[in-house]
Coordinates of C-alpha atoms in Angstrom, one line a residue:
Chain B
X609 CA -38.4 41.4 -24.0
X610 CA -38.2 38.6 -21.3
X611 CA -41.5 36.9 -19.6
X612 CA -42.3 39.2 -16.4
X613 CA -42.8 35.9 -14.6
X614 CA -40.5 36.7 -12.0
X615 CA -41.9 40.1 -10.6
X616 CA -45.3 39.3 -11.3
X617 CA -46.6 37.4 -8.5
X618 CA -47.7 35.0 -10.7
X619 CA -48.3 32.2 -7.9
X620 CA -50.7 34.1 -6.0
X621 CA -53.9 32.0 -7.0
X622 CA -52.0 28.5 -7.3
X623 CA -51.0 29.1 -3.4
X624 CA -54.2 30.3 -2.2
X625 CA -55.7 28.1 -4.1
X626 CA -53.9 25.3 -2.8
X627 CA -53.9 26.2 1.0
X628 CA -57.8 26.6 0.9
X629 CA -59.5 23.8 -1.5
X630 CA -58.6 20.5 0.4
X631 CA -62.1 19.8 -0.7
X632 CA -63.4 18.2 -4.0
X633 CA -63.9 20.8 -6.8
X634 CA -67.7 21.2 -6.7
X635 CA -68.3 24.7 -9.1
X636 CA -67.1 24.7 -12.3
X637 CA -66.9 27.8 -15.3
X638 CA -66.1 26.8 -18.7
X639 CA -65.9 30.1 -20.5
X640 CA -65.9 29.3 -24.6
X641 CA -66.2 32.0 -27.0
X642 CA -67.5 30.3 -29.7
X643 CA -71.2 29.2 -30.0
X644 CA -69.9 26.7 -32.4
X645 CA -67.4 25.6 -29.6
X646 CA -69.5 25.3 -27.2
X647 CA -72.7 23.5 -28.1
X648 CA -71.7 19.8 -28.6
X649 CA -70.3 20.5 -25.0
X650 CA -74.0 21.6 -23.7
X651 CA -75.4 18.8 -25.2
X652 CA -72.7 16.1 -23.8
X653 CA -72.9 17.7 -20.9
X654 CA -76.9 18.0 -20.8
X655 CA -76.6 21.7 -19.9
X656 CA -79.7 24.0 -20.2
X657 CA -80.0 27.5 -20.7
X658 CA -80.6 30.4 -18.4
X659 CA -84.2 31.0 -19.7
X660 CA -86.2 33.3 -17.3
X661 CA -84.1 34.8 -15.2
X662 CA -80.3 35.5 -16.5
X663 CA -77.4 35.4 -14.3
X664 CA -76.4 38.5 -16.4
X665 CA -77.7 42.3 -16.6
X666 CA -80.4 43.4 -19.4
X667 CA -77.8 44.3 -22.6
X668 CA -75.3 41.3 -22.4
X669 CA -75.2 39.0 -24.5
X670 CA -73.8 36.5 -22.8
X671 CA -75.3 33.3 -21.9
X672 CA -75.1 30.4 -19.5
X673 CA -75.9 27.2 -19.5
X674 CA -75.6 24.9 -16.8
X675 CA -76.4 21.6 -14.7
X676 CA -75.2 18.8 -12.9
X677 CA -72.7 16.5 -14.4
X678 CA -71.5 13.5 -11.9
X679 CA -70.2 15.6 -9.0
X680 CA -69.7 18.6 -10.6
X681 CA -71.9 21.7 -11.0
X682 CA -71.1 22.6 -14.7
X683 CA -71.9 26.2 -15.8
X684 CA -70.7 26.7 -19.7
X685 CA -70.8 30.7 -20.7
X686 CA -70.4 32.1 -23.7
X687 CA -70.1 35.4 -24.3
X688 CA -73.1 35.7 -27.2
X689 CA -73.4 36.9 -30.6
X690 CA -72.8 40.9 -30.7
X691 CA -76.5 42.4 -30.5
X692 CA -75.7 44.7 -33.4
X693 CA -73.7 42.4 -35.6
X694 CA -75.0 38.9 -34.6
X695 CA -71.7 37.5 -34.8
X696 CA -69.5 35.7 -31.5
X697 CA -68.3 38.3 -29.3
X698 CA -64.8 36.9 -29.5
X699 CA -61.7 38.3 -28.0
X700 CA -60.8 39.9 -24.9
X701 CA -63.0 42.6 -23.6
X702 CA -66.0 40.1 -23.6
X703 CA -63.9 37.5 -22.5
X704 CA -62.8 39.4 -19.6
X705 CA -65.6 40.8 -18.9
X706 CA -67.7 37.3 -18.5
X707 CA -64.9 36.0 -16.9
X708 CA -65.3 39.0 -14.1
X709 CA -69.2 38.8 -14.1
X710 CA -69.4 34.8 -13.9
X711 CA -66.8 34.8 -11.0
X712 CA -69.1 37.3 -9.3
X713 CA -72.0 35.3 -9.7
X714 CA -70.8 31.9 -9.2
X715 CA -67.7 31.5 -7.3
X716 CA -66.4 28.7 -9.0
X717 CA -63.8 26.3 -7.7
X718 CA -61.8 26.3 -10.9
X719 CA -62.4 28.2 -14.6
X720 CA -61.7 25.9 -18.0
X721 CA -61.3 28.4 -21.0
X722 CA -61.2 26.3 -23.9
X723 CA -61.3 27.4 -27.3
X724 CA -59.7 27.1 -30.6
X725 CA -56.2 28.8 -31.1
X726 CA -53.4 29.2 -33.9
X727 CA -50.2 26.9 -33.5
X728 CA -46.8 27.4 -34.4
X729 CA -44.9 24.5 -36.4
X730 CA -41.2 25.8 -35.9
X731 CA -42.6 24.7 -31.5
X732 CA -44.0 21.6 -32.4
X733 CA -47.7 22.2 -32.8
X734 CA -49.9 20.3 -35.6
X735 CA -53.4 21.0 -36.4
X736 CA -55.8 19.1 -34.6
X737 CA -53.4 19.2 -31.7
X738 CA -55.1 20.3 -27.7
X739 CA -52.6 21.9 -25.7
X740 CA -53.0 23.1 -21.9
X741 CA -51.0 26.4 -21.5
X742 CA -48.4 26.9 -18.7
X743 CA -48.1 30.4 -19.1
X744 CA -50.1 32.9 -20.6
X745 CA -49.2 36.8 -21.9
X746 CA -50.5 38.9 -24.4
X747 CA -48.2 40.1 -27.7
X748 CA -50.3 43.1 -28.8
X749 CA -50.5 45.9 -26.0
X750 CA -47.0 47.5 -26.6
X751 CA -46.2 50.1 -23.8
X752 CA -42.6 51.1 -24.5
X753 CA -42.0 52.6 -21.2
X754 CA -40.4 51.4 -18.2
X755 CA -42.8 48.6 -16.0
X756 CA -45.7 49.5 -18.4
X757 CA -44.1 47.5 -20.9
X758 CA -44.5 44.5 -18.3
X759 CA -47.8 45.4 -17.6
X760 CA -48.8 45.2 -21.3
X761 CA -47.3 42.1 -22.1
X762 CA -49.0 40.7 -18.8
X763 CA -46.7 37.3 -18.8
X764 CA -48.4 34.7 -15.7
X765 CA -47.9 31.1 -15.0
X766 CA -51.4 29.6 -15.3
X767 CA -52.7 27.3 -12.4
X768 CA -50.2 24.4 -12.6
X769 CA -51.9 21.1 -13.6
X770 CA -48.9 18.6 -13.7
X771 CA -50.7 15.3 -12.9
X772 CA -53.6 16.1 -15.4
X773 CA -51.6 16.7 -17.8
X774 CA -49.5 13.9 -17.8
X775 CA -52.8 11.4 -17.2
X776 CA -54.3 12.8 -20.0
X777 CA -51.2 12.8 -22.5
X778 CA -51.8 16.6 -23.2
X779 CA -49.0 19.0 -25.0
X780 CA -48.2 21.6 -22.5
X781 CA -47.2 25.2 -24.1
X782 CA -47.1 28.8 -23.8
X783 CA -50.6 31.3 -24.8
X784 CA -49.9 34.3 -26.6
X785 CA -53.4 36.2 -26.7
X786 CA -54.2 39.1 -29.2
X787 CA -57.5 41.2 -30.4
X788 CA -56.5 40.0 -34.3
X789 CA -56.9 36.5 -35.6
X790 CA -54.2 37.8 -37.7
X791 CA -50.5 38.5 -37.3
X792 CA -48.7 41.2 -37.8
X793 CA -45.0 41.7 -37.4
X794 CA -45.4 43.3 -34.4
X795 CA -47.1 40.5 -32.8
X796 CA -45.0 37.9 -34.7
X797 CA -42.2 39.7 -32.6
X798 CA -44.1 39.7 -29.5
X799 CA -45.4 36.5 -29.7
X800 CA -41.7 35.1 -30.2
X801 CA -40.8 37.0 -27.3
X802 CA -43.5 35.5 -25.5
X803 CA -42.4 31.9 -26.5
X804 CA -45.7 31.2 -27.6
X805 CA -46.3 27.2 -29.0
X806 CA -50.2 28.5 -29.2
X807 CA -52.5 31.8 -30.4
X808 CA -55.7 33.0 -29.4
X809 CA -57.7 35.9 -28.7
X810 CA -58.8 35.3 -25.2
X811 CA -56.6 33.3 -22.7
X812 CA -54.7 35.7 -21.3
X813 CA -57.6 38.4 -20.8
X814 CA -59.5 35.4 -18.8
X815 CA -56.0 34.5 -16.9
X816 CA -55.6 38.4 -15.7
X817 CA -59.3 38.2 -14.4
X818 CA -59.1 35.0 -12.7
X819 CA -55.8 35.7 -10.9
X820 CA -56.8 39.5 -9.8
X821 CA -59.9 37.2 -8.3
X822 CA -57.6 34.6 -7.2
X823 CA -59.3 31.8 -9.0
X824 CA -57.5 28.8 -10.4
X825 CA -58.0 28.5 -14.6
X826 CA -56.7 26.0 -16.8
X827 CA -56.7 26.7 -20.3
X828 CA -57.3 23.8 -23.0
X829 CA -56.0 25.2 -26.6
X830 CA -56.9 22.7 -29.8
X831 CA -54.9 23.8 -32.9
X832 CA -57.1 25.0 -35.7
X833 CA -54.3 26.8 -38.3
X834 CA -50.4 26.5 -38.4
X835 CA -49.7 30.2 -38.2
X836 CA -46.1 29.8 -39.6
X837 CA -47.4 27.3 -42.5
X838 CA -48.2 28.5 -45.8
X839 CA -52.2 28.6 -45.8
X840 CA -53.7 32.1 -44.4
X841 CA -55.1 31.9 -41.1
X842 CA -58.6 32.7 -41.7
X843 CA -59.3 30.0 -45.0
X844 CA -57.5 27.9 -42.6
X845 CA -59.5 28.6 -39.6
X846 CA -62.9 28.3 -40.8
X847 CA -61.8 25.0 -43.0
X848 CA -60.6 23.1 -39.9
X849 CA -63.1 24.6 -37.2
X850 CA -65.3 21.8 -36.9
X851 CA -63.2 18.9 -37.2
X852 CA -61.0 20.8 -34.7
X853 CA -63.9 21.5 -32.5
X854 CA -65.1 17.7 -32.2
X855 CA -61.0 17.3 -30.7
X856 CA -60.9 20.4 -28.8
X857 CA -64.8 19.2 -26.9
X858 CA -63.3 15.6 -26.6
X859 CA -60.3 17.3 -24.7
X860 CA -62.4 19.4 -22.7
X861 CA -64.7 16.1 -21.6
X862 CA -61.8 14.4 -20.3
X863 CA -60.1 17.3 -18.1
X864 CA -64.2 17.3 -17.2
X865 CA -63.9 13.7 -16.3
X866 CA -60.7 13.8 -14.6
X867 CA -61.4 17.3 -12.0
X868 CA -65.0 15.5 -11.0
X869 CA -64.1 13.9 -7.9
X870 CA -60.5 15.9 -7.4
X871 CA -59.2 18.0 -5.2
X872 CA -57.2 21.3 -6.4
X873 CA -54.0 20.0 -5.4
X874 CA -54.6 16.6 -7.0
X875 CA -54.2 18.6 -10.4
Chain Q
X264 CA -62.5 49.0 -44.4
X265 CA -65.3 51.7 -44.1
X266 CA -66.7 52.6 -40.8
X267 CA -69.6 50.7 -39.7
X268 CA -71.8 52.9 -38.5
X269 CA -74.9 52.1 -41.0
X270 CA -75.6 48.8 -38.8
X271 CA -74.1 48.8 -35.2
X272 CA -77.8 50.2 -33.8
X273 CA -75.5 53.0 -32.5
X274 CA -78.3 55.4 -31.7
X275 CA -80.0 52.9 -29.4
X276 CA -78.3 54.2 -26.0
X277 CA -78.8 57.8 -27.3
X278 CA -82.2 57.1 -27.8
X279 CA -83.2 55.5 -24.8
X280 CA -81.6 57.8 -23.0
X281 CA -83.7 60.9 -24.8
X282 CA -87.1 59.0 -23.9
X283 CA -86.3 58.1 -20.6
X284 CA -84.3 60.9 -19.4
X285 CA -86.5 64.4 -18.7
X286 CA -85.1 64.3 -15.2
X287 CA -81.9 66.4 -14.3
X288 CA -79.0 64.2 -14.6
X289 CA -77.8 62.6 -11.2
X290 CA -75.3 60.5 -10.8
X291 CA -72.0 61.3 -13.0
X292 CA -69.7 58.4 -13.6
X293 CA -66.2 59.5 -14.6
X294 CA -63.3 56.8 -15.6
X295 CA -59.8 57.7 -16.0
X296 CA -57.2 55.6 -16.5
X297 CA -54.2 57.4 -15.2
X298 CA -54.1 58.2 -11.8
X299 CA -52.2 61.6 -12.2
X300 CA -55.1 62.3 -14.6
X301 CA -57.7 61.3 -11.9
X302 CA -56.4 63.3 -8.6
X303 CA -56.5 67.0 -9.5
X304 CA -60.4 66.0 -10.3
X305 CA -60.7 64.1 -6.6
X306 CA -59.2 67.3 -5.5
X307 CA -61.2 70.2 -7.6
X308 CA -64.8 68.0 -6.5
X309 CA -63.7 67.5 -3.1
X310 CA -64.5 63.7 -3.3
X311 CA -63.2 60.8 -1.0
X312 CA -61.3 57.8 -1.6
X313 CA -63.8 54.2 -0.3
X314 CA -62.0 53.2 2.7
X315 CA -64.4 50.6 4.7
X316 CA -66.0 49.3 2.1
X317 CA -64.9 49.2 -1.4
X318 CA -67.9 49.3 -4.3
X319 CA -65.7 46.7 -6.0
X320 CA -64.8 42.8 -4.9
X321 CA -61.8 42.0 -2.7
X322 CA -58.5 41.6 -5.2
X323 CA -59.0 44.1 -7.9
X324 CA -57.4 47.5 -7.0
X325 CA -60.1 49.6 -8.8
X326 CA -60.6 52.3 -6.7
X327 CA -63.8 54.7 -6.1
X328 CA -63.5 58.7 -5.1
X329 CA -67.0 60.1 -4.7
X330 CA -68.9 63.0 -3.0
X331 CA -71.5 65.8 -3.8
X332 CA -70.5 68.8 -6.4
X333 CA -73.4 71.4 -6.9
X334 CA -76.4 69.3 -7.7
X335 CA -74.7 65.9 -8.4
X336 CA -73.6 62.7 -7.6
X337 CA -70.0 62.6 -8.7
X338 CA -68.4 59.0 -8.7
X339 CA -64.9 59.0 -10.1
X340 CA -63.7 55.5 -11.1
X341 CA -60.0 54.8 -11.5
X342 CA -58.9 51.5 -12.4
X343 CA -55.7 51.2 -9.9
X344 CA -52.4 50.2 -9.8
X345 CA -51.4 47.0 -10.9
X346 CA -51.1 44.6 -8.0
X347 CA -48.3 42.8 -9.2
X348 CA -46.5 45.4 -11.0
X349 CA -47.4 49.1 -9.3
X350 CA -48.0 51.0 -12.8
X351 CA -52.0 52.4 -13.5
X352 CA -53.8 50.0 -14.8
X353 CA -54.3 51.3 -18.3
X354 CA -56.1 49.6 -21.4
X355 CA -59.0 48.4 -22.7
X356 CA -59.6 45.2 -20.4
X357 CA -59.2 47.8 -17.4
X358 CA -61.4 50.3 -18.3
X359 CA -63.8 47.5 -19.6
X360 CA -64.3 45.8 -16.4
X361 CA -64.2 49.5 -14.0
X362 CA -66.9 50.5 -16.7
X363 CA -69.4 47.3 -16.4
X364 CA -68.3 47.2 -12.5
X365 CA -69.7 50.7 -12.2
X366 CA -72.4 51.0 -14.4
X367 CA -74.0 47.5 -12.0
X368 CA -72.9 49.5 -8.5
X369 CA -73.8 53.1 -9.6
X370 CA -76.2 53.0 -11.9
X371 CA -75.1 56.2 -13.6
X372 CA -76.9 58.7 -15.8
X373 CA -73.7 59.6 -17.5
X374 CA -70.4 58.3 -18.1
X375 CA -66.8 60.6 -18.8
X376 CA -64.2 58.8 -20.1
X377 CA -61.8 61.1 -19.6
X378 CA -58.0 60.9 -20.3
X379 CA -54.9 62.1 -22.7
X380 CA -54.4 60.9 -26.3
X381 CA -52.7 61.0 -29.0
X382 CA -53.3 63.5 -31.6
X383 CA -53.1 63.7 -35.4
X384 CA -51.8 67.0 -36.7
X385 CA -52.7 65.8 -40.5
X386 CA -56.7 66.1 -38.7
X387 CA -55.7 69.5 -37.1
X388 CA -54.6 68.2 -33.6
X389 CA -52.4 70.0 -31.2
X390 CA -50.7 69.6 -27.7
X391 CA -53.1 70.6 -25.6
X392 CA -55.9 70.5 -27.4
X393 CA -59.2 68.8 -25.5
X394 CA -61.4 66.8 -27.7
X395 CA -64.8 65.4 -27.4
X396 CA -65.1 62.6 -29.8
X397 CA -68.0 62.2 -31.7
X398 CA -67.3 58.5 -32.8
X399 CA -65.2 55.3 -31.1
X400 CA -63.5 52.7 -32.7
X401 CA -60.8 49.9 -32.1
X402 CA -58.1 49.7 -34.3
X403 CA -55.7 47.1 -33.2
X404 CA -58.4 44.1 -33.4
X405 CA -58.3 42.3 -37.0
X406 CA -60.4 40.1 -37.7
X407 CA -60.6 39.3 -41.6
X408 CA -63.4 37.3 -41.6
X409 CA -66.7 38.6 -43.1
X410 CA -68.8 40.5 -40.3
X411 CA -66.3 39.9 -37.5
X412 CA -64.2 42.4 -39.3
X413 CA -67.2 45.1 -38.2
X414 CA -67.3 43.1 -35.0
X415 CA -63.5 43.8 -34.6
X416 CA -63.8 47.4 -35.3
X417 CA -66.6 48.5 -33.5
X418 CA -67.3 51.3 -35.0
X419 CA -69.9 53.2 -33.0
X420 CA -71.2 57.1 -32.6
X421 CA -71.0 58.2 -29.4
X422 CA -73.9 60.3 -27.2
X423 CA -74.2 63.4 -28.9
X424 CA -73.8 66.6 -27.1
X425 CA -74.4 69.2 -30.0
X426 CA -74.7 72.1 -27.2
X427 CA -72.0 70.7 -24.8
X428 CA -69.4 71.3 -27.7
X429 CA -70.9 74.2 -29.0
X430 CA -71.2 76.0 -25.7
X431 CA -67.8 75.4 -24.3
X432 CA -66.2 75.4 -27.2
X433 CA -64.7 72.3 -27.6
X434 CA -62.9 70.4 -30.6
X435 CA -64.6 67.5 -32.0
X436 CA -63.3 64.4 -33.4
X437 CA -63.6 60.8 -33.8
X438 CA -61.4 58.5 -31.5
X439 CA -59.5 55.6 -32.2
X440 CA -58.6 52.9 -29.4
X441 CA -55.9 50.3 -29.1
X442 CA -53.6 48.8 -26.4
X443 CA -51.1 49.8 -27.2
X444 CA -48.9 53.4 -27.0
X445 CA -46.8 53.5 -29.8
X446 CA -48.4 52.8 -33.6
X447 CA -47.2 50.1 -35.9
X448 CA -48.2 50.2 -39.7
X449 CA -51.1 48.0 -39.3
X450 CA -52.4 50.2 -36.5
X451 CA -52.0 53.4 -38.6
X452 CA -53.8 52.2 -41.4
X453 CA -56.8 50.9 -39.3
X454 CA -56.4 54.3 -37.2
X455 CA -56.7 56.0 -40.8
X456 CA -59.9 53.8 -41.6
X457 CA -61.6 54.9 -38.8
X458 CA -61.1 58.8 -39.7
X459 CA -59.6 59.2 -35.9
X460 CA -57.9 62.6 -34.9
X461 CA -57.3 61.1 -31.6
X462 CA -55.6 57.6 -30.0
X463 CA -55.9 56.9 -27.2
X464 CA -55.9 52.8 -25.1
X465 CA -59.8 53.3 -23.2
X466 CA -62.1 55.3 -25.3
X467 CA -63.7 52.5 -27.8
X468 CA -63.7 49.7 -24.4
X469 CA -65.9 52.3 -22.5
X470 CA -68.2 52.6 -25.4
X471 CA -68.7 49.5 -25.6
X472 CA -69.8 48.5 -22.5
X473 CA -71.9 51.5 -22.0
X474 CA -73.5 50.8 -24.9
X475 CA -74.5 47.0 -24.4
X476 CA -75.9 48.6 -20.9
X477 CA -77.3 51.2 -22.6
X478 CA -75.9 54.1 -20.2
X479 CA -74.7 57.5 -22.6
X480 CA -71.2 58.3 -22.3
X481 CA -69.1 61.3 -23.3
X482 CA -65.1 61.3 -24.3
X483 CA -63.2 63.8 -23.3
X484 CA -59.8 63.4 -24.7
X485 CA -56.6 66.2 -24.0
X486 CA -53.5 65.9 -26.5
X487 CA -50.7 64.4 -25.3
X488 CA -48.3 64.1 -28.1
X489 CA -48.6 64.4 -31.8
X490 CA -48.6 60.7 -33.4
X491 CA -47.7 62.2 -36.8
X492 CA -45.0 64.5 -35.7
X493 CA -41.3 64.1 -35.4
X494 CA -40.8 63.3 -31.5
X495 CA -41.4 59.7 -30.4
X496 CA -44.7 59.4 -28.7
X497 CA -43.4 57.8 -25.4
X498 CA -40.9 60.5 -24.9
X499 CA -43.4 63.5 -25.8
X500 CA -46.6 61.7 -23.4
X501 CA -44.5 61.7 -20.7
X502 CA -43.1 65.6 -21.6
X503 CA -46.3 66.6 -21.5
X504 CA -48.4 64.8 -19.5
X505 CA -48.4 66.9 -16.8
X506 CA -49.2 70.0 -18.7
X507 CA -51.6 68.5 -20.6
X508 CA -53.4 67.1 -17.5
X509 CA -54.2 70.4 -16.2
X510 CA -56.0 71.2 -19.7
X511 CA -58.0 67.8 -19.4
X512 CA -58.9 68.5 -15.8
X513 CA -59.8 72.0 -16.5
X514 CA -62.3 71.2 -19.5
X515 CA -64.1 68.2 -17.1
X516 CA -64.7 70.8 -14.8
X517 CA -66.2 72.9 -17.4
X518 CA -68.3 70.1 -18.8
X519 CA -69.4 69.0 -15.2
X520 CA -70.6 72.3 -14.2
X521 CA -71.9 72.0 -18.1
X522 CA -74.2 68.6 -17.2
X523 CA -75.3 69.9 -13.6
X524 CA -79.2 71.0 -13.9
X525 CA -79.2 69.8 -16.9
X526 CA -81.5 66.7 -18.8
X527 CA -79.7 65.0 -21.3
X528 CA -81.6 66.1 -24.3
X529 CA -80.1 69.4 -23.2
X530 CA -77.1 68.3 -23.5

């Protein structure tokens, strides 16, 4: 199955975007779905907690932290541990819906989702490397019937960043997002199809809320387990987590450094 | 992988809803996916389409049909068409965000997730048959890490309606949710873990969220195509999906007029 990039209006939010911001991003809404991912970037950040009043209903999970760093208004959320399970409420219903929920409440300027992901050798990815995705699509909602099957697979161009990536020296690549951390053949199939260099279970949930909102996201991918190597994913994944993490929040601070002062179209 | 009910809290909406709820229930919230599902129901409740003023934020094309039927406040939720691409907006990211959207606007007594499914004939499903399930889970997120596999699943009982199913009559059954139509060998073993005689791509999202916000929700599922038959599933949903709709839309109305006077203890 081809990308749907053609038919699926996938500029919408870069040209808005770009006709209205002519002034200096101010809000910003770094969505991370791992606590483990996103602490050391409270803390360099100085970010505090929403303590009395939540910007979230009673029931969620998820929190917020935020403050002012340089120009910027940062506001880090995290979707929370699961209330019954205590564990990260990772993947894409929670991602999508704090994505949906933060936009409300916030209107940021621009939306970083940054997070860990699985690379593929045989496109050039290496553990440890941080990619910025170009494109994102999903490779496990299969729809075999005519336009559905587009829908499913969901294929957008994210919010182009050309001068921040090449500033930064980042790998540009294409986000294939699924609900497993593993892979089956179907989704090896789809994510092939989907010319995926990176894996995760979130990107393109948070790219299909911020373009319906017509909000501009980057996404910033660091490399935790070759998915086409020989170790399985998950021994891989929780060896390299948080040596992968300290890379992925060291990534994150410089796209940080580099939007405080910027314009939208200066990305 | 055994289901997880012992320790997802699943009677905590169900219970708060017993305490708090002596008062006839109100305000009905009904999600369905498929617009050819939803319109015979905006039709049979005499409900209108927001014009003005849409419930929901400019860009998403969730749209609202509501009005007054007997002694209720019937609000009929249906996710939309796909800006970009024109097909119903079907899935679990969808009916996730219409469902938490809602829930914040309406403040609902009671959720219907309503739509078609697949059925399993090896658990006694036919075309045509309406089911209310009795249990949700997801069975195309995998997540082999300890805890997060639970996480994954989210296995949880629904609001139980003993009298509701005994009175009218209806077939009860656990669901099983996943994005995708068809069923690949990973999904029908996962399917087969969680005990499901119905599939369908909403059920398990809705839970979810109406769980974290603690609002009870009933499933009301009408059999599409057999998953364990002979006829591929695409070709038999879309056989039957106009027959079958009239079967769905005829056992809503019967629960409606069910729920109206009612408390939900009664139910």
């Amino acid at each position: 199955m081809a990308p749907a990039n053609e038919i699926t209006g996938e500029t919408t939010a870069e040209t808005k975007a770009a006709v209205e911001s002519s002034h200096p991003i101010s809000t910003l809404l770094i969505i991370i779905a791992m606590q483990t991912e996103a602490l050391p970037l409270v803390t360099k950040f100085q970010l505090s907690e929403d303590t009395d009043e939540s910007l979230f209903p009673k029931g969620v999970p998820w929190v917020r932290y935020h403050g002012t760093y340089k120009d910027l208004h940062i506001n880090l959320v995290w979707p929370g541990k699961d209330p019954s399970l205590g564990v990260d409420s990772v993947g894409t219903i929670s991602a999508s819906l704090v994505t949906y929920a933060s936009i409300q409440a916030l209107k940021p300027d621009l939306i970083i989702n940054a997070g860990t992901a699985g690379g593929f050798k045989a496109k050039g990815a290496n553990v440890g490397d941080v990619y910025v995705a170009s494109d994102a699509a999903f490779h496990d909602r299969r729809i075999p019937i005519p336009v559905f099957d587009l829908y499913g697979i969901g294929a957008r161009r994210t919010f182009s960043t050309p001068n921040l990536v090449k500033d930064l020296n980042l790998k540009e690549g294409k986000l294939s997002t699924g609900d497993s951390l593993d892979m089956s053949p179907h989704d090896e199939a789809a994510i092939s199809a989907n010319d995926a260099t990176v894996k995760d279970m979130e990107g393109a949930a948070v790219a299909y809320v911020a373009d319906l909102l017509s909000v501009p996201a980057i996404f910033v991918k660091a490399v935790t387990d070759i998915v086409d190597g020989e170790k399985p994913t998950a021994e891989e994944f929780l060896q390299n987590l948080i040596a992968v993490t300290a890379a992925l929040d060291q990534a994150v601070t410089q796209v940080v450094d580099y939007v405080n002062g910027k314009c939208l179209p200066d990305l």
